[in-house]
Short mmCIF file of N, CA and C in Angstrom, two decimals:
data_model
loop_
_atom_site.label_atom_id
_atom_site.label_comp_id
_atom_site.label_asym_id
_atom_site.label_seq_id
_atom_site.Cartn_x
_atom_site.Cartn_y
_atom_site.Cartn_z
N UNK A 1 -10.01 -1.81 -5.78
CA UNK A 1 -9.37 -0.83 -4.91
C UNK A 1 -9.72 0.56 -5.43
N UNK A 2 -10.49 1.27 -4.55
CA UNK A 2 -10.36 2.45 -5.04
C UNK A 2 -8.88 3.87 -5.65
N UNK A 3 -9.37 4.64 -6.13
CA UNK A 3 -8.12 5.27 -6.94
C UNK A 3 -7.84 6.14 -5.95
N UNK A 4 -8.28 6.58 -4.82
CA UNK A 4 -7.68 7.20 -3.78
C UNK A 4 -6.44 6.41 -3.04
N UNK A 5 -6.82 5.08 -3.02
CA UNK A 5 -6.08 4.08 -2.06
C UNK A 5 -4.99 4.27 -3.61
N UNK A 6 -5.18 3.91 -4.20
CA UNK A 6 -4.37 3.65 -5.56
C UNK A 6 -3.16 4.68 -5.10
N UNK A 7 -4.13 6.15 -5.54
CA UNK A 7 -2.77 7.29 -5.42
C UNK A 7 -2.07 7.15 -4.24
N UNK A 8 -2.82 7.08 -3.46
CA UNK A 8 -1.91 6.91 -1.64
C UNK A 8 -1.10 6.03 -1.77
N UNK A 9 -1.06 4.84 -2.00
CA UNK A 9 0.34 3.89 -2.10
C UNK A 9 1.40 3.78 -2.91
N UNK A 10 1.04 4.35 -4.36
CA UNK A 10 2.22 4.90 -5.07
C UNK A 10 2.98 6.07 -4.56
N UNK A 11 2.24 6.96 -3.92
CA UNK A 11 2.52 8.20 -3.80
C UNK A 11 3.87 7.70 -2.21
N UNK A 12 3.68 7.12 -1.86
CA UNK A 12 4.02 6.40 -0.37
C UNK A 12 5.08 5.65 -0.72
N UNK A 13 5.04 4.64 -1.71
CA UNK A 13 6.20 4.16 -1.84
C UNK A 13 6.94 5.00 -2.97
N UNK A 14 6.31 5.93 -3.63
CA UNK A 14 7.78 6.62 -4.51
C UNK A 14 8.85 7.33 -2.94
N UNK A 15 8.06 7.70 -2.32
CA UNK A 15 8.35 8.73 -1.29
C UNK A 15 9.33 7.88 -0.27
N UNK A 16 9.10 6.88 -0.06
CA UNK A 16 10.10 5.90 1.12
C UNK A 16 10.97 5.40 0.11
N UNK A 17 10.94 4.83 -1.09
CA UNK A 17 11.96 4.62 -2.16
C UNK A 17 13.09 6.27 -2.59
N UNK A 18 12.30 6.88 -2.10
CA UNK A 18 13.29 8.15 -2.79
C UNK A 18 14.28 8.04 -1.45
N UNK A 19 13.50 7.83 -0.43
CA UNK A 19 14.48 8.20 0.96
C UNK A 19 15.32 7.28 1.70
N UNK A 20 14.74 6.22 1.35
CA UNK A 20 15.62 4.89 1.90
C UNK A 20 15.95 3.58 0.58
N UNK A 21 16.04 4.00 -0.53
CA UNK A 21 16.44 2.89 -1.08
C UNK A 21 15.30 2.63 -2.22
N UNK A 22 15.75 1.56 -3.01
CA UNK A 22 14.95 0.49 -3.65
C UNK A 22 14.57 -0.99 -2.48
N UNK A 23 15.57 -1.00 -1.52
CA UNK A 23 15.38 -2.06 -0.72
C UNK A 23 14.40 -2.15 0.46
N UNK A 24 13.94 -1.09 0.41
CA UNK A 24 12.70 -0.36 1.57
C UNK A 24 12.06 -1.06 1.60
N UNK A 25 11.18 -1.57 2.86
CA UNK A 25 10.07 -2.17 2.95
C UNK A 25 9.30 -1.64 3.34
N UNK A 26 7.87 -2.20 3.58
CA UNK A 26 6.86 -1.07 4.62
C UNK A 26 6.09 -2.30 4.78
N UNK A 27 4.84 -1.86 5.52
CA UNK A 27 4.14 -2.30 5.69
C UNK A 27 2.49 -1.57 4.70
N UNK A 28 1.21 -2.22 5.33
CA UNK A 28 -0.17 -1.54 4.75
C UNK A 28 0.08 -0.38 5.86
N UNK A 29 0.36 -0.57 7.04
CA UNK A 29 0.05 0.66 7.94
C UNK A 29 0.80 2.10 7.21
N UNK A 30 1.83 1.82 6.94
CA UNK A 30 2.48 3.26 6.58
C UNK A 30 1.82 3.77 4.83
N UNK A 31 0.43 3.53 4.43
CA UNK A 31 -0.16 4.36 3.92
C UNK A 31 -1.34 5.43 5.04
N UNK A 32 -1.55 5.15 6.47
CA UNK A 32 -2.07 6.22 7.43
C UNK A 32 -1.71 6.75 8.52
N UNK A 33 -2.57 7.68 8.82
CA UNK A 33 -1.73 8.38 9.51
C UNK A 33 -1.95 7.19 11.34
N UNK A 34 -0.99 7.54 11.72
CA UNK A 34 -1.21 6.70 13.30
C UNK A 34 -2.50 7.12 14.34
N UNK A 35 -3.27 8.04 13.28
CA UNK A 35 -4.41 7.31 14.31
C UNK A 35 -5.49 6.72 13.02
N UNK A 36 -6.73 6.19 13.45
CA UNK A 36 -7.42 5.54 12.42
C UNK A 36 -8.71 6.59 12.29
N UNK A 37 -8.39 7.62 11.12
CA UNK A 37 -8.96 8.22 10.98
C UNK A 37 -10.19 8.03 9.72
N UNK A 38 -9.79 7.02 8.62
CA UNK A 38 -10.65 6.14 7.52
C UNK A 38 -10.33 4.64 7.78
N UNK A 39 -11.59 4.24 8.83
CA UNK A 39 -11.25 3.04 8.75
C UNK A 39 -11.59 2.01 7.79
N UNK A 40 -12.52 2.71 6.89
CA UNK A 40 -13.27 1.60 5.51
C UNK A 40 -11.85 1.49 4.89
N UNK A 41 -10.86 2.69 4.65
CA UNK A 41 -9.98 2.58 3.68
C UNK A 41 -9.34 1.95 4.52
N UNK A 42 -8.60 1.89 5.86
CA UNK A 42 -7.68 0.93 6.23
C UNK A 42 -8.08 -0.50 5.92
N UNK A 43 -9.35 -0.88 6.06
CA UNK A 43 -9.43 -2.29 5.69
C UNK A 43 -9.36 -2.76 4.07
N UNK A 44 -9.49 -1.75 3.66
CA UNK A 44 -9.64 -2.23 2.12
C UNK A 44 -8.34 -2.24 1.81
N UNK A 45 -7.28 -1.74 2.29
CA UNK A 45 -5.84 -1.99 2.14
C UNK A 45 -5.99 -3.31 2.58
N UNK A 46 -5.94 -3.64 3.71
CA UNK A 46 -5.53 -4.70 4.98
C UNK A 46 -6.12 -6.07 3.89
N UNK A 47 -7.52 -5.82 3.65
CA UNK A 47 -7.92 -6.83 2.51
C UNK A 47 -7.18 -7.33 1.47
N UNK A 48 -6.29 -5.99 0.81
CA UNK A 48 -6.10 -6.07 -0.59
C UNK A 48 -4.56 -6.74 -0.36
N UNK A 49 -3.85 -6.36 1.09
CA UNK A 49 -3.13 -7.08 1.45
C UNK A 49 -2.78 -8.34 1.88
N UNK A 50 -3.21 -8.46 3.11
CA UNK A 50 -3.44 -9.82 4.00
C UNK A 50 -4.24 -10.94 2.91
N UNK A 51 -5.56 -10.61 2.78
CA UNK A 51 -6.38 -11.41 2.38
C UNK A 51 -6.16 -11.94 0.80
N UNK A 52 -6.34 -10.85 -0.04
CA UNK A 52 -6.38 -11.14 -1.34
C UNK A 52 -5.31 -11.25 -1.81
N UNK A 53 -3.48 -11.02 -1.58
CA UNK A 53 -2.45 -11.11 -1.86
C UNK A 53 -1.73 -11.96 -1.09
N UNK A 54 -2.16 -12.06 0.12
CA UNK A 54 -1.80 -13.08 1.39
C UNK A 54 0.21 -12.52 1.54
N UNK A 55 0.36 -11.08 1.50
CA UNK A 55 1.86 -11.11 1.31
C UNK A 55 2.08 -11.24 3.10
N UNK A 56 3.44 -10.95 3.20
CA UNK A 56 4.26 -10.78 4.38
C UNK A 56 3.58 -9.57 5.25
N UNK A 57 4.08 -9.57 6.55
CA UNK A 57 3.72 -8.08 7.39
C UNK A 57 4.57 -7.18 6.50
N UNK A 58 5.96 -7.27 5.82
CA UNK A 58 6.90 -6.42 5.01
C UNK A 58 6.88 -6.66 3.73
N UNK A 59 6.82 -5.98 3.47
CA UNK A 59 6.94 -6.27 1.70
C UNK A 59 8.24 -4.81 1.24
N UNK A 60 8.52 -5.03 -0.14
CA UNK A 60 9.80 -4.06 -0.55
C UNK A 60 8.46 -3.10 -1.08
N UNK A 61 8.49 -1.37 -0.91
CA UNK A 61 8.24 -0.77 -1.46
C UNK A 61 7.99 -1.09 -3.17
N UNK A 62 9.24 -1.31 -3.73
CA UNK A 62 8.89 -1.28 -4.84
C UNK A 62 7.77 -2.39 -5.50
N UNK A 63 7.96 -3.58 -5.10
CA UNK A 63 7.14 -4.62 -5.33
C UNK A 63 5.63 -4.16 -5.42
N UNK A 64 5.56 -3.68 -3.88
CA UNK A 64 4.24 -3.02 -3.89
C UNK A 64 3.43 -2.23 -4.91
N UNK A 65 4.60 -0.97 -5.22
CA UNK A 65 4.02 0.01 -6.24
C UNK A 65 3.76 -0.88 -7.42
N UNK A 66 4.59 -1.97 -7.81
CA UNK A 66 4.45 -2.43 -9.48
C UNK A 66 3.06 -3.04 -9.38
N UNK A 67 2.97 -3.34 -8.04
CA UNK A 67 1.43 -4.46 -8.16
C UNK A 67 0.30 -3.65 -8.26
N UNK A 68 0.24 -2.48 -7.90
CA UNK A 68 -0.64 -1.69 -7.40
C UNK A 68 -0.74 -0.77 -9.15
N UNK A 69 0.54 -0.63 -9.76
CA UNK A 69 0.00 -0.31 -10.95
C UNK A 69 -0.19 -1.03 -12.29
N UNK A 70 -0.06 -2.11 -12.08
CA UNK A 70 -0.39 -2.94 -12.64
C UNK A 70 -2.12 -3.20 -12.52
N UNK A 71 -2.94 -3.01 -11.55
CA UNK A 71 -4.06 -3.33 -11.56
C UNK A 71 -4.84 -2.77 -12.72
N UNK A 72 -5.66 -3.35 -12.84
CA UNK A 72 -6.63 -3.18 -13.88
C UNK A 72 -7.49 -1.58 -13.44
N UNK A 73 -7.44 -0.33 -14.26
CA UNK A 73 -7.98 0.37 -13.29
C UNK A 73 -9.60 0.89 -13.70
N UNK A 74 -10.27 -0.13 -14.06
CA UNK A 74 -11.78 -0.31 -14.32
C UNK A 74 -12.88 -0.11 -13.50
#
């Protein structure tokens, strides 16, 4: 995953965790904006989601961020 996508989803879920909770969920969509303006990066989410993690359409914010910094960043 690149470190752009990296910063964008921490940065996303500190930001919906500050405003709605620890219990927040989201989805991959709410790291862009509603129209598809990078679509290489939307899929490389959608990948890193759907495919390679196989999670839910919702996941808890926080879950997300721990996984995402947890990655190896090589």
């Amino acid at each position: 995953m690149r470190e752009i996508l990296r910063n964008k989803i921490i940065q996303v879920c500190n930001s919906k965790i500050e405003q709605k909770g620890p219990n927040v969920g989201l989805s991959f969509y709410a790291f862009f904006a509603n129209r598809n303006d990078n679509p290489a990066l939307l899929m490389e989410a959608a990948e890193w989601w759907i495919k390679t993690h196989e999670l839910d359409h919702f996941e808890k914010a926080v879950k997300i961020k721990q996984m995402v910094e947890a990655m190896d960043r090589t």
